[in-house]
mmCIF file of C-alpha atoms in Angstrom:
data_model
loop_
_atom_site.group_PDB
_atom_site.id
_atom_site.type_symbol
_atom_site.label_atom_id
_atom_site.label_comp_id
_atom_site.label_asym_id
_atom_site.label_seq_id
_atom_site.Cartn_x
_atom_site.Cartn_y
_atom_site.Cartn_z
ATOM 1 C CA MET L 1 4.299 -18.310 4.974
ATOM 2 C CA VAL L 2 1.332 -16.398 6.338
ATOM 3 C CA ASP L 3 0.275 -15.388 9.800
ATOM 4 C CA ASN L 4 -3.001 -17.338 9.839
ATOM 5 C CA ASP L 5 -4.333 -16.058 13.168
ATOM 6 C CA PHE L 6 -7.709 -14.814 11.962
ATOM 7 C CA SER L 7 -9.543 -15.650 15.193
ATOM 8 C CA ARG L 8 -10.227 -11.946 15.845
ATOM 9 C CA GLN L 9 -11.136 -11.132 12.242
ATOM 10 C CA PRO L 10 -12.230 -14.345 10.482
ATOM 11 C CA TRP L 11 -13.657 -12.328 7.561
ATOM 12 C CA ALA L 12 -10.076 -11.446 6.555
ATOM 13 C CA SER L 13 -9.136 -15.057 5.791
ATOM 14 C CA GLY L 14 -10.695 -15.088 2.303
ATOM 15 C CA PRO L 15 -8.763 -12.078 0.935
ATOM 16 C CA ALA L 16 -5.640 -13.380 2.700
ATOM 17 C CA GLU L 17 -5.821 -16.750 0.948
ATOM 18 C CA ILE L 18 -6.126 -15.161 -2.491
ATOM 19 C CA LEU L 19 -3.310 -12.710 -1.790
ATOM 20 C CA GLN L 20 -1.094 -15.496 -0.464
ATOM 21 C CA HIS L 21 -1.729 -17.466 -3.645
ATOM 22 C CA GLY L 22 -0.470 -14.537 -5.710
ATOM 23 C CA LEU L 23 2.562 -14.129 -3.459
ATOM 24 C CA SER L 24 3.350 -17.836 -3.698
ATOM 25 C CA LEU L 25 3.434 -17.599 -7.495
ATOM 26 C CA LEU L 26 6.252 -15.065 -7.153
ATOM 27 C CA SER L 27 8.182 -17.566 -5.051
ATOM 28 C CA ASN L 28 7.941 -20.194 -7.777
ATOM 29 C CA LYS L 29 10.083 -20.333 -10.892
ATOM 30 C CA ASP L 30 10.049 -16.921 -12.557
ATOM 31 C CA SER L 31 8.114 -17.032 -15.822
ATOM 32 C CA ASP L 32 5.743 -14.886 -17.883
ATOM 33 C CA LYS L 33 2.893 -17.185 -16.916
ATOM 34 C CA ASN L 34 3.558 -17.026 -13.174
ATOM 35 C CA ARG L 35 3.905 -13.241 -13.230
ATOM 36 C CA ARG L 36 0.615 -12.859 -15.140
ATOM 37 C CA LEU L 37 -1.220 -15.197 -12.770
ATOM 38 C CA ALA L 38 0.374 -13.514 -9.748
ATOM 39 C CA ILE L 39 -0.760 -10.002 -10.627
ATOM 40 C CA ILE L 40 -4.276 -11.246 -11.444
ATOM 41 C CA SER L 41 -4.496 -13.009 -8.081
ATOM 42 C CA ILE L 42 -3.057 -10.015 -6.195
ATOM 43 C CA ASP L 43 -5.537 -7.670 -7.868
ATOM 44 C CA ASN L 44 -8.430 -10.008 -7.077
ATOM 45 C CA ALA L 45 -7.304 -9.991 -3.441
ATOM 46 C CA VAL L 46 -7.171 -6.185 -3.362
ATOM 47 C CA GLU L 47 -10.702 -5.931 -4.701
ATOM 48 C CA LEU L 48 -12.017 -8.543 -2.284
ATOM 49 C CA MET L 49 -10.292 -7.071 0.777
ATOM 50 C CA ILE L 50 -11.824 -3.642 0.070
ATOM 51 C CA LYS L 51 -15.289 -5.061 -0.599
ATOM 52 C CA THR L 52 -15.121 -7.214 2.526
ATOM 53 C CA TYR L 53 -14.049 -4.315 4.724
ATOM 54 C CA LEU L 54 -16.672 -1.892 3.432
ATOM 55 C CA ASN L 55 -19.386 -4.537 3.797
ATOM 56 C CA LEU L 56 -18.618 -5.366 7.426
ATOM 57 C CA PRO L 57 -21.232 -4.488 10.060
ATOM 58 C CA SER L 58 -20.988 -0.908 11.268
ATOM 59 C CA ARG L 59 -20.484 -2.253 14.796
ATOM 60 C CA ILE L 60 -17.084 -3.523 13.629
ATOM 61 C CA THR L 61 -15.828 -0.670 11.458
ATOM 62 C CA GLY L 62 -17.928 2.260 12.622
ATOM 63 C CA LEU L 63 -18.792 3.000 8.989
ATOM 64 C CA LYS L 64 -22.333 3.898 7.947
ATOM 65 C CA ILE L 65 -22.789 2.484 4.448
ATOM 66 C CA SER L 66 -26.249 1.614 3.167
ATOM 67 C CA ARG L 67 -26.901 -1.585 1.246
ATOM 68 C CA LYS L 68 -27.963 0.506 -1.749
ATOM 69 C CA ASP L 69 -24.710 2.486 -1.765
ATOM 70 C CA TYR L 70 -22.637 -0.666 -1.327
ATOM 71 C CA SER L 71 -24.438 -2.383 -4.181
ATOM 72 C CA GLU L 72 -23.754 0.565 -6.480
ATOM 73 C CA PHE L 73 -20.070 1.173 -5.787
ATOM 74 C CA SER L 74 -19.105 -2.495 -5.515
ATOM 75 C CA GLU L 75 -19.881 -3.005 -9.211
ATOM 76 C CA SER L 76 -17.007 -0.770 -10.346
ATOM 77 C CA PHE L 77 -13.373 -0.880 -9.206
ATOM 78 C CA PRO L 78 -12.862 2.917 -9.518
ATOM 79 C CA ARG L 79 -16.059 3.572 -7.553
ATOM 80 C CA LEU L 80 -14.940 1.010 -4.979
ATOM 81 C CA LEU L 81 -11.716 2.996 -4.511
ATOM 82 C CA ASP L 82 -13.730 6.217 -4.246
ATOM 83 C CA ALA L 83 -15.862 4.650 -1.523
ATOM 84 C CA LEU L 84 -12.781 3.495 0.400
ATOM 85 C CA GLU L 85 -11.293 6.985 0.222
ATOM 86 C CA THR L 86 -14.561 8.606 1.295
ATOM 87 C CA ASN L 87 -15.319 6.259 4.171
ATOM 88 C CA ALA L 88 -11.912 5.099 5.418
ATOM 89 C CA ASP L 89 -9.205 7.551 4.396
ATOM 90 C CA ASP L 90 -7.474 6.890 7.734
ATOM 91 C CA LYS L 91 -6.709 3.379 6.426
ATOM 92 C CA LEU L 92 -4.679 4.649 3.476
ATOM 93 C CA GLU L 93 -1.279 5.446 4.994
ATOM 94 C CA GLY L 94 1.340 4.302 2.482
ATOM 95 C CA ILE L 95 -1.315 3.837 -0.195
ATOM 96 C CA ASP L 96 -1.993 6.040 -3.211
ATOM 97 C CA LEU L 97 -5.286 4.845 -4.704
ATOM 98 C CA GLY L 98 -4.308 6.261 -8.084
ATOM 99 C CA GLU L 99 -1.402 3.813 -8.111
ATOM 100 C CA VAL L 100 -3.684 0.946 -7.099
ATOM 101 C CA GLU L 101 -6.033 1.816 -9.952
ATOM 102 C CA TRP L 102 -3.096 1.946 -12.373
ATOM 103 C CA TYR L 103 -2.048 -1.586 -11.403
ATOM 104 C CA HIS L 104 -5.666 -2.725 -11.704
ATOM 105 C CA ARG L 105 -5.735 -1.446 -15.281
ATOM 106 C CA LEU L 106 -2.465 -3.230 -15.995
ATOM 107 C CA ARG L 107 -4.014 -6.417 -14.631
ATOM 108 C CA ASN L 108 -7.040 -5.926 -16.908
ATOM 109 C CA GLU L 109 -4.812 -5.603 -19.965
ATOM 110 C CA LEU L 110 -3.100 -8.876 -19.101
ATOM 111 C CA TYR L 111 -6.384 -10.626 -18.317
ATOM 112 C CA HIS L 112 -8.306 -9.539 -21.400
ATOM 113 C CA GLN L 113 -5.399 -9.498 -23.857
ATOM 114 C CA GLY L 114 -3.215 -12.091 -22.212
ATOM 115 C CA ASN L 115 -1.945 -13.887 -25.277
ATOM 116 C CA GLY L 116 1.703 -12.937 -25.711
ATOM 117 C CA LEU L 117 1.608 -10.134 -23.134
ATOM 118 C CA THR L 118 3.904 -10.149 -20.145
ATOM 119 C CA VAL L 119 4.543 -7.996 -17.097
ATOM 120 C CA GLU L 120 7.829 -7.043 -15.472
ATOM 121 C CA ARG L 121 8.548 -8.858 -12.239
ATOM 122 C CA LYS L 122 9.294 -5.623 -10.381
ATOM 123 C CA LYS L 123 5.787 -4.337 -11.133
ATOM 124 C CA VAL L 124 4.224 -7.474 -9.689
ATOM 125 C CA GLU L 125 6.469 -7.293 -6.629
ATOM 126 C CA ILE L 126 5.535 -3.672 -5.993
ATOM 127 C CA TYR L 127 1.794 -4.334 -6.372
ATOM 128 C CA ALA L 128 2.242 -7.226 -3.959
ATOM 129 C CA GLU L 129 3.790 -4.870 -1.389
ATOM 130 C CA LEU L 130 0.983 -2.333 -1.814
ATOM 131 C CA ALA L 131 -1.567 -5.129 -1.363
ATOM 132 C CA LYS L 132 0.136 -6.339 1.820
ATOM 133 C CA ILE L 133 0.191 -2.799 3.231
ATOM 134 C CA LEU L 134 -3.485 -2.252 2.432
ATOM 135 C CA PHE L 135 -4.413 -5.603 3.983
ATOM 136 C CA ASN L 136 -2.541 -4.694 7.174
ATOM 137 C CA ASN L 137 -4.131 -1.233 7.232
ATOM 138 C CA LEU L 138 -7.653 -2.631 6.888
ATOM 139 C CA TYR L 139 -7.413 -5.667 9.137
ATOM 140 C CA GLY L 140 -4.425 -5.093 11.397
ATOM 141 C CA ILE L 141 -2.880 -8.398 10.329
ATOM 142 C CA GLU L 142 0.566 -8.587 8.741
ATOM 143 C CA LEU L 143 1.093 -11.205 6.068
ATOM 144 C CA ILE L 144 4.590 -12.649 6.404
ATOM 145 C CA THR L 145 6.183 -14.147 3.326
ATOM 146 C CA ASP L 146 9.506 -15.748 2.436
ATOM 147 C CA ASN L 147 11.035 -13.414 -0.139
ATOM 148 C CA ARG L 148 14.373 -13.001 -1.792
ATOM 149 C CA HIS L 149 16.710 -10.286 -0.494
ATOM 150 C CA ALA L 150 15.705 -7.490 -2.878
ATOM 151 C CA VAL L 151 12.022 -7.875 -2.041
ATOM 152 C CA ASP L 152 12.811 -7.969 1.682
ATOM 153 C CA ARG L 153 14.458 -4.567 1.269
ATOM 154 C CA LEU L 154 11.474 -3.271 -0.697
ATOM 155 C CA SER L 155 9.172 -4.454 2.088
ATOM 156 C CA LEU L 156 11.322 -2.728 4.720
ATOM 157 C CA PHE L 157 11.373 0.507 2.723
ATOM 158 C CA MET L 158 7.610 0.488 2.071
ATOM 159 C CA ASN L 159 6.666 -0.358 5.652
ATOM 160 C CA THR L 160 8.977 2.343 6.987
ATOM 161 C CA TRP L 161 7.253 4.727 4.592
ATOM 162 C CA VAL L 162 3.870 3.779 6.051
ATOM 163 C CA GLU L 163 5.131 4.640 9.529
ATOM 164 C CA VAL L 164 6.470 7.981 8.265
ATOM 165 C CA GLU L 165 3.012 8.858 6.938
ATOM 166 C CA ARG L 166 1.327 7.758 10.161
ATOM 167 C CA ARG L 167 3.620 9.787 12.379
ATOM 168 C CA LEU L 168 3.429 12.789 10.096
ATOM 169 C CA HIS L 169 -0.361 12.832 10.050
ATOM 170 C CA SER L 170 -0.556 12.099 13.775
ATOM 171 C CA THR L 171 1.766 14.995 14.584
ATOM 172 C CA LEU L 172 -0.187 17.389 12.386
ATOM 173 C CA ALA L 173 -3.506 16.247 13.858
ATOM 174 C CA GLN L 174 -2.319 17.232 17.330
ATOM 175 C CA GLY L 175 -2.018 20.848 16.227
ATOM 176 C CA SER L 176 -4.878 23.327 16.205
ATOM 177 C CA ALA L 177 -4.602 24.316 12.530
ATOM 178 C CA PRO L 178 -6.248 22.383 9.671
ATOM 179 C CA PHE L 179 -3.762 20.244 7.755
ATOM 180 C CA SER L 180 -3.441 18.616 4.372
ATOM 181 C CA ARG L 181 -2.892 14.872 4.083
ATOM 182 C CA ALA L 182 -0.623 15.567 1.090
ATOM 183 C CA LEU L 183 2.825 14.523 2.270
ATOM 184 C CA MET L 184 4.948 17.398 1.018
ATOM 185 C CA ASP L 185 2.410 19.936 2.312
ATOM 186 C CA GLY L 186 2.538 18.229 5.688
ATOM 187 C CA VAL L 187 6.326 18.362 5.781
ATOM 188 C CA LYS L 188 6.175 22.091 5.012
ATOM 189 C CA GLN L 189 3.771 22.593 7.901
ATOM 190 C CA LEU L 190 6.147 20.827 10.277
ATOM 191 C CA MET L 191 8.973 23.068 9.079
ATOM 192 C CA ALA L 192 6.912 26.027 10.268
ATOM 193 C CA THR L 193 6.820 24.513 13.773
ATOM 194 C CA ASP L 194 10.584 23.787 13.788
ATOM 195 C CA VAL L 195 10.054 20.032 13.950
ATOM 196 C CA LEU L 196 11.854 19.794 10.594
ATOM 197 C CA ASN L 197 14.279 22.080 8.771
ATOM 198 C CA ASN L 198 15.171 22.905 5.160
ATOM 199 C CA SER L 199 17.690 20.070 4.972
ATOM 200 C CA ASP L 200 15.071 17.576 6.179
ATOM 201 C CA TYR L 201 12.642 18.858 3.562
ATOM 202 C CA ALA L 202 15.175 18.460 0.729
ATOM 203 C CA ASP L 203 16.113 14.947 1.856
ATOM 204 C CA PHE L 204 12.493 13.843 2.185
ATOM 205 C CA GLN L 205 11.626 15.325 -1.204
ATOM 206 C CA GLN L 206 14.311 13.135 -2.786
ATOM 207 C CA LEU L 207 13.111 10.059 -0.899
ATOM 208 C CA TYR L 208 9.544 10.838 -1.966
ATOM 209 C CA GLN L 209 10.601 10.942 -5.615
ATOM 210 C CA ILE L 210 12.403 7.625 -5.218
ATOM 211 C CA ARG L 211 9.338 6.066 -3.590
ATOM 212 C CA ASN L 212 7.041 7.252 -6.379
ATOM 213 C CA ARG L 213 9.359 6.169 -9.193
ATOM 214 C CA LEU L 214 9.728 2.759 -7.540
ATOM 215 C CA VAL L 215 5.981 2.258 -7.225
ATOM 216 C CA HIS L 216 5.525 3.309 -10.847
ATOM 217 C CA GLY L 217 8.016 0.634 -11.898
ATOM 218 C CA GLN L 218 10.599 3.128 -13.187
ATOM 219 C CA LEU L 219 13.505 2.027 -10.971
ATOM 220 C CA ASP L 220 15.270 -1.251 -10.309
ATOM 221 C CA ILE L 221 14.409 -2.454 -6.797
ATOM 222 C CA GLU L 222 17.750 -4.052 -5.967
ATOM 223 C CA LYS L 223 19.867 -1.177 -7.263
ATOM 224 C CA THR L 224 17.678 1.544 -5.741
ATOM 225 C CA ILE L 225 16.769 0.263 -2.274
ATOM 226 C CA THR L 226 20.275 0.286 -0.865
ATOM 227 C CA PRO L 227 21.131 0.138 2.842
ATOM 228 C CA ASP L 228 21.907 3.864 2.634
ATOM 229 C CA ILE L 229 18.432 4.708 1.278
ATOM 230 C CA ILE L 230 16.775 2.692 4.024
ATOM 231 C CA LYS L 231 19.013 4.344 6.633
ATOM 232 C CA ARG L 232 18.063 7.814 5.348
ATOM 233 C CA LEU L 233 14.346 7.038 5.503
ATOM 234 C CA GLN L 234 14.665 5.589 8.993
ATOM 235 C CA ALA L 235 16.614 8.676 10.095
ATOM 236 C CA PHE L 236 13.817 10.910 8.820
ATOM 237 C CA LEU L 237 11.273 8.786 10.686
ATOM 238 C CA GLN L 238 13.186 9.290 13.927
ATOM 239 C CA LYS L 239 12.871 13.069 13.547
ATOM 240 C CA LEU L 240 9.078 12.819 13.698
ATOM 241 C CA PRO L 241 7.473 12.752 17.149
ATOM 242 C CA THR L 242 6.213 9.354 18.253
ATOM 243 C CA ARG L 243 2.444 9.036 18.068
ATOM 244 C CA THR L 244 0.659 9.690 21.336
ATOM 245 C CA SER L 245 -1.145 6.370 20.907
ATOM 246 C CA ASP L 246 2.257 4.684 21.115
ATOM 247 C CA SER L 247 3.142 6.281 24.429
#
């Protein structure tokens, strides 16, 4: 099911409906056809949610994007991602746009050469999670779905990861020195302030590798996202100071 309370942001309902359609296909009987249609729908939702957000009035988003610029970058998915990164990089916690573009290309292969081609379920599930995170980042609305156990664990892992990135960047932003939004660089900077130690760095580096290999479809979701892995990520999160906006 979906949280359909779009009274505050009615413009988000269109992307939400398309994304929910893709998610619902994953809940149906697993088949090559349903997986192909699901990833196409999810990708369409990603494109629409970005276009919708970047085209909102500046009074809503605070962004200053001219009609000419919007018209130019909205014609190309890579340029659309560039525009999102340039204008709203604070909305990208938990999101690597290179990964989004990779899944978009996979979707294009299926769409344009669909006869006989298939896609692994885990890849569709992971793109679905990335899409849900991006939707929540852009609109502040969480889409709630009924998923099987393995996907529930993936969702918990990915959403915990988003909070790790948010706290990490928030902590670094409170310091006086410039900081990199690259995760491992940020962790190194926190080691220098004694917030984290060498053991924390090594543990996070391993979790980071697991996260990346999962998103790239190289690991089995159910076998990889164990209760222990989730516990380790949550433990790392607790070592990061709570954001001042939360206090």
